[in-house]
Coordinates of C-alpha atoms in Angstrom, one line a residue:
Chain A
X1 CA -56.8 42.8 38.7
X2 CA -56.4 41.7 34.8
X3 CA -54.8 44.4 32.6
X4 CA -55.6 43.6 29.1
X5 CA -54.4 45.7 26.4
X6 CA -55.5 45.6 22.9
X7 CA -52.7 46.9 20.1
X8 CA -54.6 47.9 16.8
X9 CA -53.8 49.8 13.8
X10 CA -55.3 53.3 13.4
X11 CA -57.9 52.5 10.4
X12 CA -61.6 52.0 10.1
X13 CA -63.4 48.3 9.5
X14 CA -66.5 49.5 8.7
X15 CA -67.2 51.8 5.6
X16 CA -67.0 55.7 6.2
X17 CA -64.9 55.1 9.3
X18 CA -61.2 55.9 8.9
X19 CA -60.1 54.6 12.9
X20 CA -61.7 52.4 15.4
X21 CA -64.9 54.1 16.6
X22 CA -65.6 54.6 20.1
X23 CA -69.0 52.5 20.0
X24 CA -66.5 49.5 18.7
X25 CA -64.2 50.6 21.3
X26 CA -67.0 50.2 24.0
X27 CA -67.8 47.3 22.7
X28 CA -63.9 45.6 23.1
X29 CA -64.1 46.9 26.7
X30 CA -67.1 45.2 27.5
X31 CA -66.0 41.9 26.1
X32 CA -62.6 41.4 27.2
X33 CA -63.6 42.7 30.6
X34 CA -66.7 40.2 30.8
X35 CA -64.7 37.2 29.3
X36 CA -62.4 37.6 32.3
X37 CA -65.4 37.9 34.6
X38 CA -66.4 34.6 32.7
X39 CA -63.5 32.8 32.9
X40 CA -60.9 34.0 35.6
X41 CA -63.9 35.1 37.9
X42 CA -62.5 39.0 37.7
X43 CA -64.5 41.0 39.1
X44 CA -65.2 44.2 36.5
X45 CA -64.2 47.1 38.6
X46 CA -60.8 45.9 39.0
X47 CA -59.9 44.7 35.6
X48 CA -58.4 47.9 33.2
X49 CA -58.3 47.4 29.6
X50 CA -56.1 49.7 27.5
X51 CA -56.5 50.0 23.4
X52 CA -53.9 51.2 21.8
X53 CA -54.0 52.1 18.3
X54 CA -50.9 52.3 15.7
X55 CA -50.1 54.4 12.9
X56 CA -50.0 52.0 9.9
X57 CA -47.1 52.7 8.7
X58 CA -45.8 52.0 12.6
X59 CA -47.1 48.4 12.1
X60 CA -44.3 45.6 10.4
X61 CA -45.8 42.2 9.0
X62 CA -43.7 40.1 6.7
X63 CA -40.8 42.5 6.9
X64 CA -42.8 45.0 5.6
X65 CA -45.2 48.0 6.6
X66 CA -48.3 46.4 7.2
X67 CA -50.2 48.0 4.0
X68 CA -47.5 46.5 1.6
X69 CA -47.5 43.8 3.1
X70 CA -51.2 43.1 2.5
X71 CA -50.8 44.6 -1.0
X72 CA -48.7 41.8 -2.0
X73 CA -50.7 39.4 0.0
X74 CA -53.8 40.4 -2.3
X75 CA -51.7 39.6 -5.3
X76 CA -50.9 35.9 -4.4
X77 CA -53.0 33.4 -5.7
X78 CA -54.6 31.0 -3.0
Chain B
X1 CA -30.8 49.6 33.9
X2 CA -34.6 49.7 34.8
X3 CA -37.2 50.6 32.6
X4 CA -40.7 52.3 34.1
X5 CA -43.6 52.6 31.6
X6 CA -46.4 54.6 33.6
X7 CA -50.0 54.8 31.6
X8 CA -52.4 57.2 32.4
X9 CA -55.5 58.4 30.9
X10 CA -54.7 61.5 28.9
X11 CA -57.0 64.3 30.9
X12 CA -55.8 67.0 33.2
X13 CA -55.7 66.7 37.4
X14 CA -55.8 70.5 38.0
X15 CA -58.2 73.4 37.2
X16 CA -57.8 74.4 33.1
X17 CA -55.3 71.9 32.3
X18 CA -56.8 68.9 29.4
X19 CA -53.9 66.7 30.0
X20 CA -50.3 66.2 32.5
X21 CA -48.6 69.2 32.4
X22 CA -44.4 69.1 31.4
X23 CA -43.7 70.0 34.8
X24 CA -45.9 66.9 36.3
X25 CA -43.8 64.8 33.8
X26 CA -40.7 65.9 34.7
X27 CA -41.7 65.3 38.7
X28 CA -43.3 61.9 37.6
X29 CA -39.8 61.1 36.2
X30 CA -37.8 62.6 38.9
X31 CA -39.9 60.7 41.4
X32 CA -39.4 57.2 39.9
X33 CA -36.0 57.5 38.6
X34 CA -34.6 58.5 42.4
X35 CA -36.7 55.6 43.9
X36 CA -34.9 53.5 42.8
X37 CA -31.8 54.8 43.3
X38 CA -32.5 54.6 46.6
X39 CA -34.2 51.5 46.9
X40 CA -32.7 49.2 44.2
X41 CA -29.0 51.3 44.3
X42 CA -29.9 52.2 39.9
X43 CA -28.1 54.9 39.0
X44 CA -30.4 57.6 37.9
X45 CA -28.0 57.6 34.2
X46 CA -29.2 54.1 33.4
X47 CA -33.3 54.2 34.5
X48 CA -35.6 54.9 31.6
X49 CA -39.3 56.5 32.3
X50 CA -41.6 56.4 29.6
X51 CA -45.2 58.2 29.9
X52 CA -47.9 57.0 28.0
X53 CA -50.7 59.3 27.5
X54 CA -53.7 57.1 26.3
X55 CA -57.1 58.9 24.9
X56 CA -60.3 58.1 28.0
X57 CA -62.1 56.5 25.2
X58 CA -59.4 54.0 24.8
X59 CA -59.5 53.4 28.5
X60 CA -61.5 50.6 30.1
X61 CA -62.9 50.2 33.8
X62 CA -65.7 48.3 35.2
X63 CA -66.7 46.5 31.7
X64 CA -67.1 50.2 30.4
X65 CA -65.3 53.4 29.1
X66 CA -64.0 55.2 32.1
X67 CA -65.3 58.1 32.1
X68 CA -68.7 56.3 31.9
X69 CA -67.8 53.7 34.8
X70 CA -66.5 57.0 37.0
X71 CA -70.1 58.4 36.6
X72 CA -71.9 55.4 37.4
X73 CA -69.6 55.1 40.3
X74 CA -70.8 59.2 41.6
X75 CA -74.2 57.8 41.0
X76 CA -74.0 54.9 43.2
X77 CA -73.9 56.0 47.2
X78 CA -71.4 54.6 49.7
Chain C
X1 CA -56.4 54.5 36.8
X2 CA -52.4 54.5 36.7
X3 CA -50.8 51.1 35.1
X4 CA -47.0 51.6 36.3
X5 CA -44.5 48.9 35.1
X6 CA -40.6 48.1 36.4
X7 CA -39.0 46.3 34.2
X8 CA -36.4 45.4 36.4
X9 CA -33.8 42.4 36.0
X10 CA -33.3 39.8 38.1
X11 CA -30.2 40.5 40.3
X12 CA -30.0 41.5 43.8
X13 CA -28.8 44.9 44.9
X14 CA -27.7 43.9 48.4
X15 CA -25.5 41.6 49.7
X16 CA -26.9 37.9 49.6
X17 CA -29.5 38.6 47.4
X18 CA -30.3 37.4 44.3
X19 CA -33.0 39.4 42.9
X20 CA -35.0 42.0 44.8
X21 CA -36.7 40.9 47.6
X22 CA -40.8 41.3 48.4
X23 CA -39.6 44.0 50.9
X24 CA -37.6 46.3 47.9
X25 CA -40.7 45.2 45.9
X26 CA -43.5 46.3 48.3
X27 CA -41.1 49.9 48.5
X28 CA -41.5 49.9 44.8
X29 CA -45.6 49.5 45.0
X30 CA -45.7 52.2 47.8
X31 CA -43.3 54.9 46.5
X32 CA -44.7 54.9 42.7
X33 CA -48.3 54.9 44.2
X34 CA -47.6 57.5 46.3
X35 CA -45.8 59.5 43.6
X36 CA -48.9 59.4 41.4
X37 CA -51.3 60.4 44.2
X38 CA -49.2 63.5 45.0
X39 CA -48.5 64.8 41.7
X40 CA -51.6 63.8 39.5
X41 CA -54.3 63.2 42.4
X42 CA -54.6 59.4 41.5
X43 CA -56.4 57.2 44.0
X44 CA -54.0 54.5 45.9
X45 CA -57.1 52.4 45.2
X46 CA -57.4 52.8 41.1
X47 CA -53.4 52.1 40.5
X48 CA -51.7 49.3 39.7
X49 CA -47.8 48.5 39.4
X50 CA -46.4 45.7 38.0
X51 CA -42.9 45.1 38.8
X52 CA -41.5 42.5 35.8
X53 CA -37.8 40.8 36.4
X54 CA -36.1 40.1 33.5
X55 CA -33.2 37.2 33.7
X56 CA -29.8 39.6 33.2
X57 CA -29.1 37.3 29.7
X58 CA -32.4 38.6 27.8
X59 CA -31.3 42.2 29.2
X60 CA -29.5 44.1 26.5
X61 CA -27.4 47.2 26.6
X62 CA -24.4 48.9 24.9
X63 CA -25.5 45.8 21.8
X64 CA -24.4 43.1 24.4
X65 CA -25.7 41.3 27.2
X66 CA -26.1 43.9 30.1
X67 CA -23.6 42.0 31.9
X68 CA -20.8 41.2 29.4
X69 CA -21.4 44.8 28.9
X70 CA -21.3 46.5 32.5
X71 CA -17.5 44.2 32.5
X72 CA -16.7 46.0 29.5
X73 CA -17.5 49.9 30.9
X74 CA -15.4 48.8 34.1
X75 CA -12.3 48.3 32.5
X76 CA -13.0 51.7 30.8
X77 CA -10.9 54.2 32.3
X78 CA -12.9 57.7 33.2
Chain D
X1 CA -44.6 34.7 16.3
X2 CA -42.2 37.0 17.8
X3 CA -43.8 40.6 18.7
X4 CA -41.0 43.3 18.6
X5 CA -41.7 46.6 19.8
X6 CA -39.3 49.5 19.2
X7 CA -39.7 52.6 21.3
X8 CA -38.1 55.7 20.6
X9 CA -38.5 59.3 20.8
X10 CA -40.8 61.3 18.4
X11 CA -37.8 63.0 17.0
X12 CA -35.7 63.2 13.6
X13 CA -32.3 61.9 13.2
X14 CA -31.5 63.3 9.8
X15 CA -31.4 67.0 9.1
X16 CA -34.9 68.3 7.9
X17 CA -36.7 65.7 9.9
X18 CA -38.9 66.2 13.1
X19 CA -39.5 62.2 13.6
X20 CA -38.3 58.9 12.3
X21 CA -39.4 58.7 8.7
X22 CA -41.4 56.1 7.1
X23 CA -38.0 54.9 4.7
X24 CA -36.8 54.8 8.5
X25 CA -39.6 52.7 9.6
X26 CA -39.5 50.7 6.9
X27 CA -36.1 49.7 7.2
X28 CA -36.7 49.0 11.1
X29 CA -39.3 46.9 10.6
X30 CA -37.2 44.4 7.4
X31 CA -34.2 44.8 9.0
X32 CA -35.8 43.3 12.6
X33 CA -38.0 40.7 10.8
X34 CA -34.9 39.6 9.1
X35 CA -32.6 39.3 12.0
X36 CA -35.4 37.2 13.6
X37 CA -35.3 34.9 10.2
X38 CA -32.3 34.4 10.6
X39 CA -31.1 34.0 13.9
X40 CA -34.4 32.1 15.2
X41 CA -35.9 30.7 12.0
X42 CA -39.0 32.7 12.4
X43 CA -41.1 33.2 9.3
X44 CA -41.5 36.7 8.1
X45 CA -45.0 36.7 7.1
X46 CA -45.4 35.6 11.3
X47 CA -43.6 38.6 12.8
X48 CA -45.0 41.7 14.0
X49 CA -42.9 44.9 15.0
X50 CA -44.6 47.7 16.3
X51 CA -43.0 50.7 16.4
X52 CA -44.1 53.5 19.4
X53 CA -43.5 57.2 19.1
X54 CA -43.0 58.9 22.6
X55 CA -42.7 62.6 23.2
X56 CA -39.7 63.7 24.0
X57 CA -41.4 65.3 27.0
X58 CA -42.9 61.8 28.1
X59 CA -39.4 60.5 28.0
X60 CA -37.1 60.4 31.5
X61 CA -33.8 59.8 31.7
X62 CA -31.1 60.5 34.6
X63 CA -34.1 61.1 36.4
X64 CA -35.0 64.5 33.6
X65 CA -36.9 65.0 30.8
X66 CA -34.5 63.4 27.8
X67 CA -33.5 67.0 26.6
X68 CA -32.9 68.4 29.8
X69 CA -30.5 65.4 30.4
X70 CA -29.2 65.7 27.0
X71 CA -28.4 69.4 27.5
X72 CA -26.9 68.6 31.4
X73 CA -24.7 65.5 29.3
X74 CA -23.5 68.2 26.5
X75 CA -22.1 70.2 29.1
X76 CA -20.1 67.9 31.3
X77 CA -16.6 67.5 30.3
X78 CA -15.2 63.6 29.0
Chain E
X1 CA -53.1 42.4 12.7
X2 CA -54.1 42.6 16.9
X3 CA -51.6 42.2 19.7
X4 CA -53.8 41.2 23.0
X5 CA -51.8 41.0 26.0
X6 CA -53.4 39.7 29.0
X7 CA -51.8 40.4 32.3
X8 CA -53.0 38.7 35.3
X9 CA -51.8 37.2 38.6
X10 CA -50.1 34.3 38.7
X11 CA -53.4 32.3 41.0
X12 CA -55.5 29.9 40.8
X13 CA -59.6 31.5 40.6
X14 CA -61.0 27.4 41.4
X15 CA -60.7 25.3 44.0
X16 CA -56.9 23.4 43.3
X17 CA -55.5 25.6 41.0
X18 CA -52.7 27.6 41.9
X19 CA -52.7 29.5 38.4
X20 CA -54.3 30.2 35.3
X21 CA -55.0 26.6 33.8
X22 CA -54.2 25.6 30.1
X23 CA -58.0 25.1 29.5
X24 CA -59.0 29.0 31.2
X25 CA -55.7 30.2 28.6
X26 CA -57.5 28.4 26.1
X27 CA -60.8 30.0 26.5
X28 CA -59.4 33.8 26.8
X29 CA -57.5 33.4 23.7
X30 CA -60.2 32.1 21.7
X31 CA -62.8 34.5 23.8
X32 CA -60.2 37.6 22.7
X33 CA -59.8 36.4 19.4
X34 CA -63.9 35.8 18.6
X35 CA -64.1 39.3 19.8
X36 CA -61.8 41.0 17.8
X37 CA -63.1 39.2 14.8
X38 CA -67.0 40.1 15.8
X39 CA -66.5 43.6 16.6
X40 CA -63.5 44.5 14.0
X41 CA -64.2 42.0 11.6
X42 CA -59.8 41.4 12.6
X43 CA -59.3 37.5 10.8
X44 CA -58.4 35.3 13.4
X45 CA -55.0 33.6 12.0
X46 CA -53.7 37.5 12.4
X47 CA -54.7 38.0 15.6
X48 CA -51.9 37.5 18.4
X49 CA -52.9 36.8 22.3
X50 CA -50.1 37.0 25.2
X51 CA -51.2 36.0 28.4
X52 CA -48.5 37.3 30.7
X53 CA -48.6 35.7 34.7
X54 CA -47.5 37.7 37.4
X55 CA -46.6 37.1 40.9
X56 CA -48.6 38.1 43.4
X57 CA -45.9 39.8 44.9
X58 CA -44.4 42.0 42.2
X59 CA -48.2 43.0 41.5
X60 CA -48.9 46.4 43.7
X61 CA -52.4 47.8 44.1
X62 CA -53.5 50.5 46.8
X63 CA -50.3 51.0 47.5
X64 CA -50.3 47.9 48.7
X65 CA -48.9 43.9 47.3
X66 CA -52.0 42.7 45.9
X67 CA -52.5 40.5 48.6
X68 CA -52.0 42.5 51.7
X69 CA -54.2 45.1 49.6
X70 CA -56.7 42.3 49.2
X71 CA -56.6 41.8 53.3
X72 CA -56.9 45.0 54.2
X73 CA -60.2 45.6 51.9
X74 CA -61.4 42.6 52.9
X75 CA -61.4 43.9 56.7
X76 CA -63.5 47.0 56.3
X77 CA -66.8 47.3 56.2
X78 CA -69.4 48.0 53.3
Chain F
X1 CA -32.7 56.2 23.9
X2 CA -35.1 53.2 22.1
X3 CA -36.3 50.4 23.8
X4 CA -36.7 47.1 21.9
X5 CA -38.7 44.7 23.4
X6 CA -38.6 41.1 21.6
X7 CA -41.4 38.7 22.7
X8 CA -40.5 35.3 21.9
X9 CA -42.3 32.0 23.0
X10 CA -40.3 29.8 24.9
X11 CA -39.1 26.9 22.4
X12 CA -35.6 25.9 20.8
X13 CA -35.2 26.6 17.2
X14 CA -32.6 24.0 16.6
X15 CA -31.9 20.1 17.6
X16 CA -31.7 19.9 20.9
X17 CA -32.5 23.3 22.5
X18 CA -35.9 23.8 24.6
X19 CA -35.6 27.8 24.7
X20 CA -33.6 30.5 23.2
X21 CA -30.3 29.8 23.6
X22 CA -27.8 32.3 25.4
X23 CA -25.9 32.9 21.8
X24 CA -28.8 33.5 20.3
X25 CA -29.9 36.3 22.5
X26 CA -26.7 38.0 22.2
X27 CA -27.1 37.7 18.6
X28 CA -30.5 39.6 18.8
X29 CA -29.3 42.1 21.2
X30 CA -26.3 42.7 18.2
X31 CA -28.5 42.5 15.8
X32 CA -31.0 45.0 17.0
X33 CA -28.9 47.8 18.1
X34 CA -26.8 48.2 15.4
X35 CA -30.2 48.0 13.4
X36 CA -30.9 51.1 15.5
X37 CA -27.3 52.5 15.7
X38 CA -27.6 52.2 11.4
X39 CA -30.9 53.2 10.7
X40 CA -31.8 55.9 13.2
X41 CA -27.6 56.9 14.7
X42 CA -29.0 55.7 18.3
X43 CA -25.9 55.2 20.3
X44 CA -25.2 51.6 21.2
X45 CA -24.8 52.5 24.9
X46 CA -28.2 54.5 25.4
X47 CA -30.6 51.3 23.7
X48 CA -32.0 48.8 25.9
X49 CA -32.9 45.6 24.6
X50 CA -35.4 43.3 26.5
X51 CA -36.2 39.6 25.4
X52 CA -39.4 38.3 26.6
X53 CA -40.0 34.3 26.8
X54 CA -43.5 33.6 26.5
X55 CA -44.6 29.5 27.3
X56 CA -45.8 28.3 24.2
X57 CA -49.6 27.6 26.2
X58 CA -49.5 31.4 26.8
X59 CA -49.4 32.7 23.0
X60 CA -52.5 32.3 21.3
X61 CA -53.1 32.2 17.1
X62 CA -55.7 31.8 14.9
X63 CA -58.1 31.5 17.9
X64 CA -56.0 28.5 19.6
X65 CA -52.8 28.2 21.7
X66 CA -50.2 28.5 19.2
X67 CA -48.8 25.0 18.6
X68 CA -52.5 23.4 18.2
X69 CA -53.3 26.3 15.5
X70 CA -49.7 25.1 14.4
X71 CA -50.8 21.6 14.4
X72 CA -54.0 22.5 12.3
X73 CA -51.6 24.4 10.0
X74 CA -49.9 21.7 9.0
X75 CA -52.8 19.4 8.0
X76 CA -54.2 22.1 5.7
X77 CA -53.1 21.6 1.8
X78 CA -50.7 24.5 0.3

């Protein structure tokens, strides 16, 4: 009976995509829900998994919003 | 002072709606907030409900997107 | 496919309790589940509730702890 | 590592504004991280705050939709 | 930038275990964490994974505490 | 009406504390609704704040449970 939920930000990681694609999406279901098949012994048909994606500018890292953040990340040597 | 978050797949339960209506919200949170006033003694001023609407792409079931794990499951007899 | 969670803290509501008991709980489980099967159609068997008690000191309300803060709203007058 | 999540409702608190703007958002999320510096020594760059939008329609309180109970609150006397 | 959170009943799935063990946390963190990597190329050192234990009791399915749900399905047929 | 949910994992912060102390979550609880009170003119007494102690074995990081990716941290240079 596993809930799992995945938080994301609402943005592409592959080129052309602009948000998580629902092959990816697929594919995060089917490994999350198999891991805890693997591991917990969870049978699939009673394990949910919710994704839940965020708005960038909804997403704080650092003390910043998460793309200024990185943009001053990039900036840092090392 | 309770808090009630209720996740459900964004998609409609009657004939020509896509998604829960305002008036099955407000019955949703009418239901919940006056059980538990009567079970746990809350008052209904100090009980948040929050409904959150999530995409069936986003949702998982079975090691696959629901809506594909709901037809496998009308496929299968018994 | 329904995930509904109390957040609830951990206090009894009748006398010589001390949080709520697996008989409030299992009144919890049964009214929500029944709630969403009458007003959204949702199997008993695809919904799950999570009831999650939350000691009283990491409860927060009114910018103090809920309790230091339900003493300050009795001596309110009104 | 703390995770902060901030709920609130899809709405605007200034006038002109239909939800919480990102100079809002961005003042959420440094003035949280911050608080967590400094009250629990937790580095910046290892704080996430998420910040959810709800509906205003997806949000119950007094057991109505926030606006109804907002509108029922306006009118009581005290 | 992920936030996994893993909710699961506070039970042991092998022989002597009466909950999740350190080395099964161990996996699912670094099983979620892979996956988010493979699929959306997430780096891992920003990649979060909360594996939240229930009781059995405050965890309600069919209506039902899991375990008398459990019970019952194990009873009928097919 | 926001909700703030701070997840935290379970450790002191200064000499001699194992956990978040009881100060320190009334700090927080300040700290955060007058964030929201400031920022956004939320009303102190309609913002619910809920900590959430995580065991340090339950958070996971960089692919590990959190205090051996901290442990691996530490050796790295710079």
């Amino acid at each position: 009976m596993p809930i799992v939920t995945i938080k994301v930000t609402r943005e592409g990681t592959k080129p052309g995509t602009t948000a998580v694609t629902a092959e990816e999406k697929a594919q995060l279901i089917k490994g999350v829900s198999h891991l805890l098949l693997d591991v917990l012994n969870k049978p699939l048909e009673s394990t949910f998994v919710v994704i839940d994606e965020v708005e960038t500018e909804n997403w704080g890292w650092g003390g910043l919003p998460a793309l200024e953040y990185r943009k001053q990340r990039a900036l840092k040597p090392g």
